[in-house]
Coordinates of C-alpha atoms in Angstrom, one line a residue:
X194 CA 95.2 -99.5 -236.1
X195 CA 97.8 -99.6 -238.8
X196 CA 100.4 -96.9 -238.8
X197 CA 101.3 -95.2 -242.1
X198 CA 104.4 -93.3 -243.0
X199 CA 104.4 -90.0 -244.8
X200 CA 105.3 -89.5 -248.4
X201 CA 108.4 -87.6 -247.3
X202 CA 109.6 -90.5 -245.1
X203 CA 109.0 -93.0 -248.0
X204 CA 110.9 -90.7 -250.4
X205 CA 113.8 -90.2 -248.0
X206 CA 114.2 -94.0 -247.6
X207 CA 113.8 -94.7 -251.3
X208 CA 116.2 -92.0 -252.5
X209 CA 119.0 -93.5 -250.4
X210 CA 119.2 -96.3 -253.1
X211 CA 121.4 -95.0 -255.9
X212 CA 119.2 -96.7 -258.6
X213 CA 116.0 -95.2 -257.2
X214 CA 117.7 -91.8 -256.9
X215 CA 118.9 -92.0 -260.5
X216 CA 115.4 -92.9 -261.7
X217 CA 114.0 -90.0 -259.8
X218 CA 116.5 -87.5 -261.2
X219 CA 116.0 -88.9 -264.7
X220 CA 112.2 -88.4 -264.4
X221 CA 112.8 -84.8 -263.3
X222 CA 115.2 -84.2 -266.2
X223 CA 112.5 -85.5 -268.6
X224 CA 110.3 -82.6 -267.6
X225 CA 112.9 -80.1 -268.8
X226 CA 112.2 -77.8 -265.9
X227 CA 115.4 -76.6 -264.1
X228 CA 113.5 -75.7 -260.9
X229 CA 112.1 -79.3 -260.7
X230 CA 115.6 -80.7 -261.3
X231 CA 116.9 -78.5 -258.4
X232 CA 114.1 -79.7 -256.1
X233 CA 114.8 -83.4 -257.0
X234 CA 118.6 -82.9 -256.4
X235 CA 117.8 -81.3 -253.0
X236 CA 115.6 -84.2 -252.0
X237 CA 118.4 -86.7 -253.0
X238 CA 120.9 -84.7 -250.9
X239 CA 118.5 -84.6 -247.9
X240 CA 118.0 -88.4 -248.2
X241 CA 121.7 -88.9 -247.9
X242 CA 122.0 -86.3 -245.1
X243 CA 122.8 -82.6 -245.9
X244 CA 125.8 -82.5 -243.5
X245 CA 127.2 -85.7 -245.0
X246 CA 126.6 -84.6 -248.6
X247 CA 128.1 -81.2 -248.0
X248 CA 131.2 -82.8 -246.4
X249 CA 131.6 -85.2 -249.3
X250 CA 131.1 -82.3 -251.8
X251 CA 133.7 -80.2 -250.0
X252 CA 131.1 -77.5 -249.1
X253 CA 129.7 -76.0 -246.0
X254 CA 126.3 -77.2 -244.9
X255 CA 125.0 -73.7 -245.1
X256 CA 126.4 -73.3 -248.6
X257 CA 124.7 -76.5 -249.8
X258 CA 121.4 -75.4 -248.3
X259 CA 121.7 -72.1 -250.1
X260 CA 122.7 -73.6 -253.4
X261 CA 119.8 -76.1 -253.3
X262 CA 117.2 -73.7 -252.0
X263 CA 114.1 -72.6 -254.0
X264 CA 116.0 -69.5 -255.1
X265 CA 119.3 -71.2 -255.4
X266 CA 121.3 -71.4 -258.6
X267 CA 124.1 -73.9 -258.0
X268 CA 127.1 -73.8 -260.3
X269 CA 127.7 -76.9 -262.5
X270 CA 130.6 -77.9 -260.3
X271 CA 128.3 -77.9 -257.2
X272 CA 125.7 -79.9 -259.1
X273 CA 128.2 -82.5 -260.1
X274 CA 129.7 -82.6 -256.6
X275 CA 126.3 -83.3 -255.0
X276 CA 125.7 -86.0 -257.5
X277 CA 129.0 -87.6 -256.8
X278 CA 128.5 -87.3 -253.0
X279 CA 125.2 -89.1 -253.4
X280 CA 126.8 -91.9 -255.4
X281 CA 125.5 -90.8 -258.8
X282 CA 126.9 -89.7 -262.1
X283 CA 125.4 -87.9 -265.0
X284 CA 125.3 -89.4 -268.5
X285 CA 123.9 -88.4 -271.8
X286 CA 121.9 -90.1 -274.5
X287 CA 120.6 -89.0 -277.9
X288 CA 117.2 -87.4 -277.9

């Protein structure tokens, strides 16, 4: 019998690729929903490893978990640090 991997496993593997992570975050941004963007950012951070991402973002692991939690409200600096730690950067384009 063929074994299948879960969606979470697929997503974790896919989001390790910076191009795929950028497409994923851009899709979340297009929805214009801050909670969806936060969930997407948390999934990217998890794909890269929370401990590793926290260390690269100069944060504690617990602090990163709290910032990216469902009720979290990360500061812009934290948001940018997590992007950078994941090998991503934000850019803007006209609407």
